[in-house]
Every structure is written in C-alpha cells, then in structure tokens.
CSV table of C-alpha atoms and ligand atoms in Angstrom, one decimal:
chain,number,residue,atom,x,y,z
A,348,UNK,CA,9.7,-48.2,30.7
A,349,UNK,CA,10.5,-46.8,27.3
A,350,UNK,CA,11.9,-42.9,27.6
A,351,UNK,CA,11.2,-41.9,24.3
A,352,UNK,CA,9.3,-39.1,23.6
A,353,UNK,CA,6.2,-38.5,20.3
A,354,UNK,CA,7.7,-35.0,18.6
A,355,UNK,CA,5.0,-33.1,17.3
A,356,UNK,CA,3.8,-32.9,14.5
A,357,UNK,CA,4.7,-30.0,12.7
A,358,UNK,CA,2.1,-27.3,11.9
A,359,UNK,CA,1.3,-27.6,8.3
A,360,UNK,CA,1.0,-23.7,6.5
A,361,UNK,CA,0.4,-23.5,2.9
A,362,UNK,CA,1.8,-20.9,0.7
A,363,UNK,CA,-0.1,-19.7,-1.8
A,364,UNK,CA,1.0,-16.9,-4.2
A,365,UNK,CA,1.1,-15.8,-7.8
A,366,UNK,CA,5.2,-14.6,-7.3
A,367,UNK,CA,7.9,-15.5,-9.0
A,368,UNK,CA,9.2,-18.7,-7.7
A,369,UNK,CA,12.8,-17.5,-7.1
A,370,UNK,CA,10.7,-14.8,-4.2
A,371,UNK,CA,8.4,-17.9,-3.2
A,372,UNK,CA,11.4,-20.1,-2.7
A,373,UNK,CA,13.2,-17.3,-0.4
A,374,UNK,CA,10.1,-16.5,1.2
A,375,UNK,CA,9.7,-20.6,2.2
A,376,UNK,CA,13.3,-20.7,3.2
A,377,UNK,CA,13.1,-18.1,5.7
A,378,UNK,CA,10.2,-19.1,7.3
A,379,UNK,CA,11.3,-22.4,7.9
A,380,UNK,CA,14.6,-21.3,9.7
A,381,UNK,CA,12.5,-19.0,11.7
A,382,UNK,CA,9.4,-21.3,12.3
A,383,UNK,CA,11.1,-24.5,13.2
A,384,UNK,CA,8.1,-26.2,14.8
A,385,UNK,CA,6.0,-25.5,11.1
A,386,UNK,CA,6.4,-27.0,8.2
A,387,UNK,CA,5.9,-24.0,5.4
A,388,UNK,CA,4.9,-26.2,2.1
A,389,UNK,CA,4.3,-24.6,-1.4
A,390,UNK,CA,0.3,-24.9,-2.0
A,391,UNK,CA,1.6,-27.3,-5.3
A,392,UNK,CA,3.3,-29.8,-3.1
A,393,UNK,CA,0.3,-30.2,-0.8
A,394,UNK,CA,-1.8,-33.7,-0.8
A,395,UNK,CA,-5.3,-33.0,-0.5
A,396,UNK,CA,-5.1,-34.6,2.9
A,397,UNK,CA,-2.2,-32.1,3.7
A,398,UNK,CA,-5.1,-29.7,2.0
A,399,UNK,CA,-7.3,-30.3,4.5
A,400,UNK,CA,-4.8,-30.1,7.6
A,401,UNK,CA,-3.8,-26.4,7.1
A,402,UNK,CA,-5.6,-24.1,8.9
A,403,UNK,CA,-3.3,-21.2,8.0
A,404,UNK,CA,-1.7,-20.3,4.9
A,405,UNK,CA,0.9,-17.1,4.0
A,406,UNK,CA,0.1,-15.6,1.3
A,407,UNK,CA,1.2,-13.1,-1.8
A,408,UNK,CA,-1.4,-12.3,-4.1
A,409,UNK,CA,-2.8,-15.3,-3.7
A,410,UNK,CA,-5.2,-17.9,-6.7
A,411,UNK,CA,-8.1,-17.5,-4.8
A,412,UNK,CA,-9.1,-20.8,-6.2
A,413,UNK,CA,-6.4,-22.1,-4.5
A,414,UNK,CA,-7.8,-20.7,-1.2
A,415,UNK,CA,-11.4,-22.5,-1.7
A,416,UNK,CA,-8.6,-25.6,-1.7
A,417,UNK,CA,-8.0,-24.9,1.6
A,418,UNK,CA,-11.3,-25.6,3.8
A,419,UNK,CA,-10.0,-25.6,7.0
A,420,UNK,CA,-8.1,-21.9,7.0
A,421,UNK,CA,-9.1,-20.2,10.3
A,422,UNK,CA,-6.5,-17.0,8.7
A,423,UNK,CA,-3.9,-16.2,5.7
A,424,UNK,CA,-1.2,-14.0,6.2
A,425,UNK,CA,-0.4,-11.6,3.7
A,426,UNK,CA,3.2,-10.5,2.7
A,427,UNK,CA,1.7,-7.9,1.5
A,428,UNK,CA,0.6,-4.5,3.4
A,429,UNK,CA,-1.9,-3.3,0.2
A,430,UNK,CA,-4.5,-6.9,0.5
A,431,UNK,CA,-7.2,-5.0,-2.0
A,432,UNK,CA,-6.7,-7.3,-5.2
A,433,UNK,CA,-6.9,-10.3,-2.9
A,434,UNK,CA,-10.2,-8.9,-1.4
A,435,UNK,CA,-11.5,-8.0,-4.7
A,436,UNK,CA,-11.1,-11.5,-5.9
A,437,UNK,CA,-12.1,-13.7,-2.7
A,438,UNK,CA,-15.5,-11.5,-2.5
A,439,UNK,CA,-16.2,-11.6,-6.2
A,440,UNK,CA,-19.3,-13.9,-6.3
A,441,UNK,CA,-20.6,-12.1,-2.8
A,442,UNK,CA,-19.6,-15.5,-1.1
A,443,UNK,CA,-18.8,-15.3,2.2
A,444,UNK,CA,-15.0,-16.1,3.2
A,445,UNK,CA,-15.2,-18.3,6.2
A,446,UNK,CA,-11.1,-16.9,6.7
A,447,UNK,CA,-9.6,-13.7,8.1
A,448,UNK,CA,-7.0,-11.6,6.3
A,449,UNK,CA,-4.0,-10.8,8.0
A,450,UNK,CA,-1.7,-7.9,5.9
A,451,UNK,CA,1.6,-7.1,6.6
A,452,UNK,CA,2.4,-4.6,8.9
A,453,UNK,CA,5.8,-4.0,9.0
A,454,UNK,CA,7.4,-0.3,10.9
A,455,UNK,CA,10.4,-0.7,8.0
A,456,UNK,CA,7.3,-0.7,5.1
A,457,UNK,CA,5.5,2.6,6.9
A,458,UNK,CA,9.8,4.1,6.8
A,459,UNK,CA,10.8,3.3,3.4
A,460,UNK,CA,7.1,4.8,2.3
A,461,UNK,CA,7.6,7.8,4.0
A,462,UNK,CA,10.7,7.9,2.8
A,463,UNK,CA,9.4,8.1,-0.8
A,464,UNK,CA,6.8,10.5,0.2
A,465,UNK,CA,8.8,13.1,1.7
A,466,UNK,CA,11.2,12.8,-1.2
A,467,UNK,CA,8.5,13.0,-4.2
A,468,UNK,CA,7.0,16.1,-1.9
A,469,UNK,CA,9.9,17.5,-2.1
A,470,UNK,CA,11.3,16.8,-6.1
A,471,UNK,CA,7.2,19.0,-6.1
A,472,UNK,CA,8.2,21.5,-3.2
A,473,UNK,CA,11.8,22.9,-5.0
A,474,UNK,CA,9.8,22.7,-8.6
A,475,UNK,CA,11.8,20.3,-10.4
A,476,UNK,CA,9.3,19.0,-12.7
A,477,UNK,CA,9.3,23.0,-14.2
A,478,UNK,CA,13.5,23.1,-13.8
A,479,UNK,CA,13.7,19.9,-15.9
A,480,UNK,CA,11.4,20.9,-18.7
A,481,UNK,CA,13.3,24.7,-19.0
A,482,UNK,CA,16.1,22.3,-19.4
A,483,UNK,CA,14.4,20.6,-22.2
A,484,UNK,CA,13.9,24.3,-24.1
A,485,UNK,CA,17.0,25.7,-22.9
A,486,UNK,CA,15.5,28.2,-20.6
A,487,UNK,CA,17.0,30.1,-17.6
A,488,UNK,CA,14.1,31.3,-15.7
A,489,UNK,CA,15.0,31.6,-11.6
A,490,UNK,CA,11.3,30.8,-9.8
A,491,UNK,CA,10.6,32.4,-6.5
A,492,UNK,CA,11.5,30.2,-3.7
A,493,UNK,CA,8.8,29.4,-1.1
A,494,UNK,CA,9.4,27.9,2.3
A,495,UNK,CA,8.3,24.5,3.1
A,496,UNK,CA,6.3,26.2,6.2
A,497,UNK,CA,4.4,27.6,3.6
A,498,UNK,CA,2.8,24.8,1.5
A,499,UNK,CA,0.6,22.6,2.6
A,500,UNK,CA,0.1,18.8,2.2
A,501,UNK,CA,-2.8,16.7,2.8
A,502,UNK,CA,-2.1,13.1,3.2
A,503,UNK,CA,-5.2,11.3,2.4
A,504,UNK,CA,-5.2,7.8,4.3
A,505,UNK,CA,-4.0,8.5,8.0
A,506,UNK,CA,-3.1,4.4,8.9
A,507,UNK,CA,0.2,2.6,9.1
A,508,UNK,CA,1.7,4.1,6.7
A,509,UNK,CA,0.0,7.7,5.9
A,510,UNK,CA,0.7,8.6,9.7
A,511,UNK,CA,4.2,8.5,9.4
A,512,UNK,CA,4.3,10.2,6.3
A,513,UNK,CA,2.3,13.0,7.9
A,514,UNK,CA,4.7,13.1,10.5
A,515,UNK,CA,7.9,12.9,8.3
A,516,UNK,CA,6.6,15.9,6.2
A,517,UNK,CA,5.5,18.1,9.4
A,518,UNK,CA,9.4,17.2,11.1
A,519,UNK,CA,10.9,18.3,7.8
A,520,UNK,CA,9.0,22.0,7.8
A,521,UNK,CA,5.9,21.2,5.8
A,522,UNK,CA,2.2,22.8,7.1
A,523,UNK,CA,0.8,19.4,7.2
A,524,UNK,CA,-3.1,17.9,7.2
A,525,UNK,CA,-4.5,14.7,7.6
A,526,UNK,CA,-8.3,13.3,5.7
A,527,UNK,CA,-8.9,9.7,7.2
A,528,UNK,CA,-12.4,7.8,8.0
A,529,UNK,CA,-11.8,8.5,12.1
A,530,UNK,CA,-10.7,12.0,13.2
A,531,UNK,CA,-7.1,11.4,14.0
A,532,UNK,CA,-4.7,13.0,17.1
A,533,UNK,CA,-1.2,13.5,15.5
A,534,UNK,CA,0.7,16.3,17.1
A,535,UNK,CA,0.9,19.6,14.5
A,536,UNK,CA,-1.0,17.6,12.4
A,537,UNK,CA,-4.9,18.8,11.6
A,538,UNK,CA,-6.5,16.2,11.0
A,539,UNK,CA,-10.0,15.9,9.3
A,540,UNK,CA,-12.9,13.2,8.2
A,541,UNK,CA,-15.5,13.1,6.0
A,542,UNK,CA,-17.0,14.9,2.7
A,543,UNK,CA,-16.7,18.2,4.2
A,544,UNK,CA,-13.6,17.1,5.6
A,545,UNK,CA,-12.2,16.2,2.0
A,546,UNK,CA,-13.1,19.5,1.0
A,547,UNK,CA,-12.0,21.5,3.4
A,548,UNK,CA,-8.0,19.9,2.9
A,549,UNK,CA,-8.4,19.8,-0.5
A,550,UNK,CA,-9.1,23.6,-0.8
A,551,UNK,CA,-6.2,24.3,1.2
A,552,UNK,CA,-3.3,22.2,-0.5
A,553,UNK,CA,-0.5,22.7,-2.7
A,554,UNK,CA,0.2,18.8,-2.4
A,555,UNK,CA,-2.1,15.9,-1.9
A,556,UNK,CA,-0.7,12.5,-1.1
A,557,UNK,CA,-3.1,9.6,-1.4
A,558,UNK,CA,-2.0,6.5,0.7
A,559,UNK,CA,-5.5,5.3,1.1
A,560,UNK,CA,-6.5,2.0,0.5
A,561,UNK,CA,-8.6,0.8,-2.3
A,562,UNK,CA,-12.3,-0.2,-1.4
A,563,UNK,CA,-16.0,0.7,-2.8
A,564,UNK,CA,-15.8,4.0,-1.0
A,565,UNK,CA,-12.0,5.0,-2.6
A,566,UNK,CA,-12.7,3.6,-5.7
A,567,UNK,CA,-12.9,6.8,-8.1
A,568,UNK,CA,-12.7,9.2,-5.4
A,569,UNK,CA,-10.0,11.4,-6.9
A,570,UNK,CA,-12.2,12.5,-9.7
A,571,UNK,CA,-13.2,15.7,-11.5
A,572,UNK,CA,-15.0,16.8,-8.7
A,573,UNK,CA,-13.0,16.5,-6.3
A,574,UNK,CA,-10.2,18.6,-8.3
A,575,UNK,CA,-12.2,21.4,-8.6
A,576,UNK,CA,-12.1,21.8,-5.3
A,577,UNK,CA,-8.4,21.8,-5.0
A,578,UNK,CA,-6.3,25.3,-5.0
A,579,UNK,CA,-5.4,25.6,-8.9
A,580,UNK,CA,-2.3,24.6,-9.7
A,581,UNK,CA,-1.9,21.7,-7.0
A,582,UNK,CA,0.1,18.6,-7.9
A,583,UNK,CA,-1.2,15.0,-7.2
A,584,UNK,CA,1.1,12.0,-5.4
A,585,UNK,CA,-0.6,8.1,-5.7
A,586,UNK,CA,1.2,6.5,-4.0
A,587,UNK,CA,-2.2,4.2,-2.3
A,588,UNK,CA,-3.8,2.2,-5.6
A,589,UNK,CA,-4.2,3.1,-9.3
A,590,UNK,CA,-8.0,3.3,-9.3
A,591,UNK,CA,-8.7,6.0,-6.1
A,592,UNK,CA,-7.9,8.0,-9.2
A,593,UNK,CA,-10.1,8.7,-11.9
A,594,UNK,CA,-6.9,8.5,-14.9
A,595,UNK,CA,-9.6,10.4,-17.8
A,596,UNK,CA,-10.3,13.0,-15.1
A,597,UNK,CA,-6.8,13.1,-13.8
A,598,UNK,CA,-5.6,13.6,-17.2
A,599,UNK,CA,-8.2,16.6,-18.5
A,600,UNK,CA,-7.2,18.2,-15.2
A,601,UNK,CA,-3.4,17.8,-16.1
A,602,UNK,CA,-4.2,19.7,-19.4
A,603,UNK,CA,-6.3,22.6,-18.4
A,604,UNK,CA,-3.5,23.5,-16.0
A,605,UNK,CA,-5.7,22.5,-12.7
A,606,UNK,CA,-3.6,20.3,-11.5
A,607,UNK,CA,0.3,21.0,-12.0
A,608,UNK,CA,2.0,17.9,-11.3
A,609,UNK,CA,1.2,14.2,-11.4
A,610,UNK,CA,3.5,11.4,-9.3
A,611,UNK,CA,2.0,7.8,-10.2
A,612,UNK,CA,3.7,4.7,-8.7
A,613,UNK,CA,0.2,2.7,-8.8
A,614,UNK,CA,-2.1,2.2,-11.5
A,615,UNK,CA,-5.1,0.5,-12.2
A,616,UNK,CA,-3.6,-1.6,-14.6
A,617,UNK,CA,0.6,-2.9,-14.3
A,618,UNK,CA,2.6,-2.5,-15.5
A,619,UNK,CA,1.5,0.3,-16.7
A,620,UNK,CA,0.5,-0.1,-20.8
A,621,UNK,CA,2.9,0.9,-23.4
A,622,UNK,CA,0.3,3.0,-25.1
A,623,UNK,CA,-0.9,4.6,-21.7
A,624,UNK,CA,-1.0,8.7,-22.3
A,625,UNK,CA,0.8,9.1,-18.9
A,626,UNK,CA,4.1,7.8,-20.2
A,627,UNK,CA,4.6,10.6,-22.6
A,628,UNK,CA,2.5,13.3,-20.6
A,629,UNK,CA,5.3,15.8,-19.4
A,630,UNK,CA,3.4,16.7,-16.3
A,631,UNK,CA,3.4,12.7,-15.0
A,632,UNK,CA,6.1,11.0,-13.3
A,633,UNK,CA,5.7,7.6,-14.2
A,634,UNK,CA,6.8,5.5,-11.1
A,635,UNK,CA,7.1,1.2,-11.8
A,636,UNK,CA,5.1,0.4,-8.2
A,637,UNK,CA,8.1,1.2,-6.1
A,638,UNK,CA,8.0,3.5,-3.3
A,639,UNK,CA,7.4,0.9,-0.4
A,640,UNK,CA,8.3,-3.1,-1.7
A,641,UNK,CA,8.2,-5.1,0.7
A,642,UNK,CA,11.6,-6.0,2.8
A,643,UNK,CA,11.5,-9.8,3.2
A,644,UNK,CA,14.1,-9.8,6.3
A,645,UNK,CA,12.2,-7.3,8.3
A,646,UNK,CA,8.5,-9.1,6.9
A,647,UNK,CA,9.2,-12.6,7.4
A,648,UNK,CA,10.1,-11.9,11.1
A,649,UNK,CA,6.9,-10.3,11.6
A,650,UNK,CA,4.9,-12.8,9.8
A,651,UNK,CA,6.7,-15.6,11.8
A,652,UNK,CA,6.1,-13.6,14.8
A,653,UNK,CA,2.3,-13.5,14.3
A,654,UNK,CA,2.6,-17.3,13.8
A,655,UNK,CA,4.4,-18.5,16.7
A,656,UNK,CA,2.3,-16.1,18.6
A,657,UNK,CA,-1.3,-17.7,17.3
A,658,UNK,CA,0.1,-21.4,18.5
A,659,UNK,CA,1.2,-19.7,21.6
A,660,UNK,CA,-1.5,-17.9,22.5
A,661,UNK,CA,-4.1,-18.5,20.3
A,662,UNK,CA,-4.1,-14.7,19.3
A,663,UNK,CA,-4.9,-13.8,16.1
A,664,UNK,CA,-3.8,-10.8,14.8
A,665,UNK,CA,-5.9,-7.3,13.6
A,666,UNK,CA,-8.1,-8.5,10.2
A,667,UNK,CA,-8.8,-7.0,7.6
A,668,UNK,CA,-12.4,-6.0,7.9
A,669,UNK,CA,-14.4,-7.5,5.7
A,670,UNK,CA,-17.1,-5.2,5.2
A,671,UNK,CA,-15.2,-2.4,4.9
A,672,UNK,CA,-12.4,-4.0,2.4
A,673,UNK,CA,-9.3,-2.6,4.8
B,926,NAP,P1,-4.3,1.3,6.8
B,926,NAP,O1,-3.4,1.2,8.0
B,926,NAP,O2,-5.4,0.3,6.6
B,926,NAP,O3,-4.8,2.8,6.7
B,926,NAP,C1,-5.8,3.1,5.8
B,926,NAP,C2,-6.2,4.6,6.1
B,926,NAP,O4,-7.1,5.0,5.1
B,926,NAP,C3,-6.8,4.7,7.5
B,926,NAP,O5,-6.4,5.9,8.0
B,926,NAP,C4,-8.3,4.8,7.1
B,926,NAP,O6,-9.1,5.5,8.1
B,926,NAP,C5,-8.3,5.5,5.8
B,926,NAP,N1,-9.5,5.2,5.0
B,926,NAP,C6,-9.9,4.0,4.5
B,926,NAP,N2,-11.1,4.2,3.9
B,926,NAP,C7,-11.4,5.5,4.0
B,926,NAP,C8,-12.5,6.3,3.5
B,926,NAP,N3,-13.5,5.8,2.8
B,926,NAP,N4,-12.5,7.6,3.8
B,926,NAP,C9,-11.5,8.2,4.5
B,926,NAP,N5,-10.4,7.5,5.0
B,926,NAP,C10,-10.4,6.2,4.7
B,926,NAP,O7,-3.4,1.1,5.5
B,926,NAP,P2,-1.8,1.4,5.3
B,926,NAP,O8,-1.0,0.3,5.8
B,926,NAP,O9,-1.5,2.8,5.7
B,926,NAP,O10,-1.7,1.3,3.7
B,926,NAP,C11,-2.5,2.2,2.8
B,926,NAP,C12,-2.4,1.7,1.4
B,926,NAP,O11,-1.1,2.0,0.8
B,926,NAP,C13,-2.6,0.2,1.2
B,926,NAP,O12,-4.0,-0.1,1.2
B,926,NAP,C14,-2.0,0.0,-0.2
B,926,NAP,O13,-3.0,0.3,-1.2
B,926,NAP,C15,-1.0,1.2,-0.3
B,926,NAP,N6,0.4,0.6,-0.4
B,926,NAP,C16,1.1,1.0,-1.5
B,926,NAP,C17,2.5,0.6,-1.6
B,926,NAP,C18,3.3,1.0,-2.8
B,926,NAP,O14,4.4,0.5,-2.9
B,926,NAP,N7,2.9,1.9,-3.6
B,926,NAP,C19,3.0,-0.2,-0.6
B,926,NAP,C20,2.3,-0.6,0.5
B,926,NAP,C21,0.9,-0.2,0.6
B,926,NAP,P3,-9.2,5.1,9.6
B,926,NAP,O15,-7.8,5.1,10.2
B,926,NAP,O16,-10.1,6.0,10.2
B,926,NAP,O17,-9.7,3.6,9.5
C-alpha cells in the first residue's frame, strides 16, 4: 500500500487593483507568507481557466472589467476601508453584482484617523489658521482663549471610524455630538439621526467633522443649505469623501465669512487640480488624502484572517450593502 498522501490544491485568489505595482507586489508577498494554503496570483498572470477557479479575489480599487473576468467570485476583499469608487463603478450600468464587498476594517485605520481628527480639531480649537495669517501681516493680536469643554464638534458618520473619533475628542475635553443613519449609544456622546437630527448638531457646532461615507444620500449633502444652518463662523473637516461637499457652495460660504475654516484631505477629483481655488484660498488647508492610509502590516493580517476564516468556516465577513452603497 502506497503512503503518500494528494496535497491540496491551493486556493486560487486573484488580485485585482489599479496600484502601483511596487504596493501590489508587497501586498502579494505578504499574503502568501501568511496564507500558505492560497495561492495569491496577480489578476494579469491568471489563465482564463485559473479565471474561472477563483471564487475570491483581494482587491484595491479594482478594473471593474476585470471583476466581470472573474465569474465565479462568491466575495472581493478590499484593502481599502473607503469601497465607494469601486461601488460606483461595479453598479454603473444598474447591473446587478452577483459578489459581496468586503472593506477593510482594520482597529489601527479607525486609530491613525482619529489620530488626525483630534489633531486637525485641535490646529481649529487653539486658532492657528488666524495665528499663521497675523504672521503673514506681521500682526500681534492675543485671541481670547476658550476651553475645549466649551466648543462643540459634531462628527458626522458614527461607524468604524467616526466612533472613535467621537470618543478621542470627548476624552481630550471637547463637548462632543454624533449625526449617523441609526441613533447611536456612545457614553458623553449625544448622538442624533436624521434631517432634524442634522440640524439640530449643525446649529450647535463650532466644528463639524465629516467621516461619512459617499453614497446617493451623502452625495452633496454639505451644501449651502445645510451651512446656513451652522453657528456663523464654524469651520469644516472632510476627512470622509470629496463630493459629501458641495466645493462651489463650500467656497461662497468660505468668502462671506460663514464658515471660518476649511480642512480638506478628500476631494472629488485627486489629486487635487493645480488650478483648483482651494490651493490658494487662505481659509483651506489643503491635505494630499492622508489622514488614515492604510497600514499593510496590520491590513494584510486582517484580510488573511477573513480568508482563512471563510475556508474554515465558511463565514463570510459583514458586506457592503448594496442598496445602500456602505
Ligand atoms: P462605516 O463604518 O460604514 O460608517 C459609516 C457611518 O456613516 C455610519 O455611522 C452610518 O450610519 C453613517 N451614514 C451612512 N450613510 C448615512 C446617511 N445617509 N445619513 C446619516 N448617516 C449615514 O464607515 P467607516 O469605516 O467609519 O468609514 C467612513 C468613511 O471614511 C469611508 O466611507 C471613507 O469614505 C472615509 N475614509 C477616509 C480615509 C482618508 O484617508 N481620508 C480613510 C479611510 C476611510 P449607521 O451607523 O447608522 O449605519
């Protein structure tokens, strides 16, 4: 009797993406050291037998006509915790996408954004936007100092990452309040839902922080409307996606003195154009799309995590809802 045993075939994954190859080749390298029972194969190498045998792919913004490539994908795991340009593309035509979207989420992401957030609130908080430019002219005006207890930010978008913002703002002294599509239970955080919800935060806040995520219902929703019903005078972080804010709107509010302060790390188009007023507008910060990248030792453990668990288990993990586009 022969002892030798069949080894398995490895699981075939694709990976699709639109990166630069240097991230794509680091990206493939560490999965296969961490997935040793798959075989993690760029989406250009594949046959298209070796098309039809991978029922998941990993993903960073992905060709979507490389996706329709792939007919047998059960789910694609993003690298990614923002999936919105993928969505946008995949459900272009109104097709339906016989898939489900996994996006990243990854503790260390949710950190290193609320990180930014609570610094940003607080370059806003201690004024130095008005300190630099009395720099610019030379001027030595002392403004009145106000306590953190007393200004309030709203973080708009209470998920993965907008909840621990809220909460790293309330622990560092901030009146903090919460706008999401549930009602939320943070502790010492109000949270609220809804139109009248929007309007009741944004009438109360020296700060709003948008982490929301881009869908039909975000799209535009910081507009002139919705500033005039902010406290004069409030200043604006975007730290979710470029086109929650109206940028004509935004800007007209800028110049009649509405809103004080702009901080933009996301924009409807990057990088950002040359000729794009907010460059030289001296109430915009102009951010390159930085306050949370992706960290690919803590994200490729998760996304090999959710892996091995779906061949272990059969689990798949929380999708992106479809209809909804988060
Ligand atoms: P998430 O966990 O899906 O949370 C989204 C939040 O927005 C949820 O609280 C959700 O409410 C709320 N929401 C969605 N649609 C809404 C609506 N129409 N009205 C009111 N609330 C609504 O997403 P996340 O992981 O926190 O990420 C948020 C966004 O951050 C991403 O989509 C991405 O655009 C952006 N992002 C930016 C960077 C960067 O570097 N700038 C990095 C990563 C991510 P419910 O909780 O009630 O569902």
């Amino acid at each position: 009797m022969s002892n030798s045993k069949t080894v398995p075939e490895p699981n075939l994954i694709a990976f699709v993406s639109r990166i630069p190859f240097v991230e794509v080749q680091e990206w493939i390298s560490i999965l296969n050291e961490l997935l040793p029972d798959s075989d993690i194969c760029l989406f250009d190498r594949l046959t298209d037998l070796q098309k039809t045998q991978c029922t998941l792919a990993v993903v960073a913004n992905p060709d979507p006509e490389e996706l329709r490539q792939l007919p047998n994908l059960k789910w694609v795991h993003s690298t990614w915790a923002g999936v919105e340009r993928m969505v946008a593309e995949l459900f272009v035509t109104g097709s339906e996408v016989p898939f489900q979207i996994i996006r990243l989420v990854d503790p260390e992401l949710a950190r290193t954004m609320a990180e930014a957030v609570l610094a940003w609130t607080l370059y806003l908080h201690r004024d130095m936007p008005r300190y630099r430019m009395q720099q610019e002219s030379v001027q030595w005006i002392q403004l009145p100092y106000v306590a953190a207890k007393d200004r309030t930010v709203t973080v708009l978008g209470l998920g993965k990452l907008g909840a621990l913002c809220a909460k790293r703002l309330q622990a560092n002294g901030f009146r903090v309040l919460g706008w999401s599509r549930n009602e939320k239970f943070l502790e010492n955080i109000q949270s609220f839902s809804a139109e009248d919800g929007l309007k009741t935060v944004l009438s109360q806040s020296d700060i709003v922080v948008n982490l929301l995520p881009l869908t039909n219902d975000t799209r535009g929703l910081l507009n002139a409307a919705c500033f005039a019903q902010c406290l004069p005078g409030v200043s604006i972080i975007n730290f979710g996606r470029g086109a929650t804010v109206n940028e004509a709107d935004l800007i007209a509010s800028l110049d009649t003195g509405l809103i004080s302060h702009a901080v933009l790390d996301v924009f409807e188009e990057e990088p950002l154009s040359v000729n794009h007023p907010y460059w030289a507008h001296e109430k915009v910060t102009v951010l390159p799309h930085i306050s949370a990248p992706t960290n690919i030792s803590s994200a490729s453990k998760i996304v090999a995590n959710n892996i091995r668990e779906y061949y272990r288990s059969g689990l798949v993990p929380e999708a992106v809802n479809h209809n909804l586009g988060y």
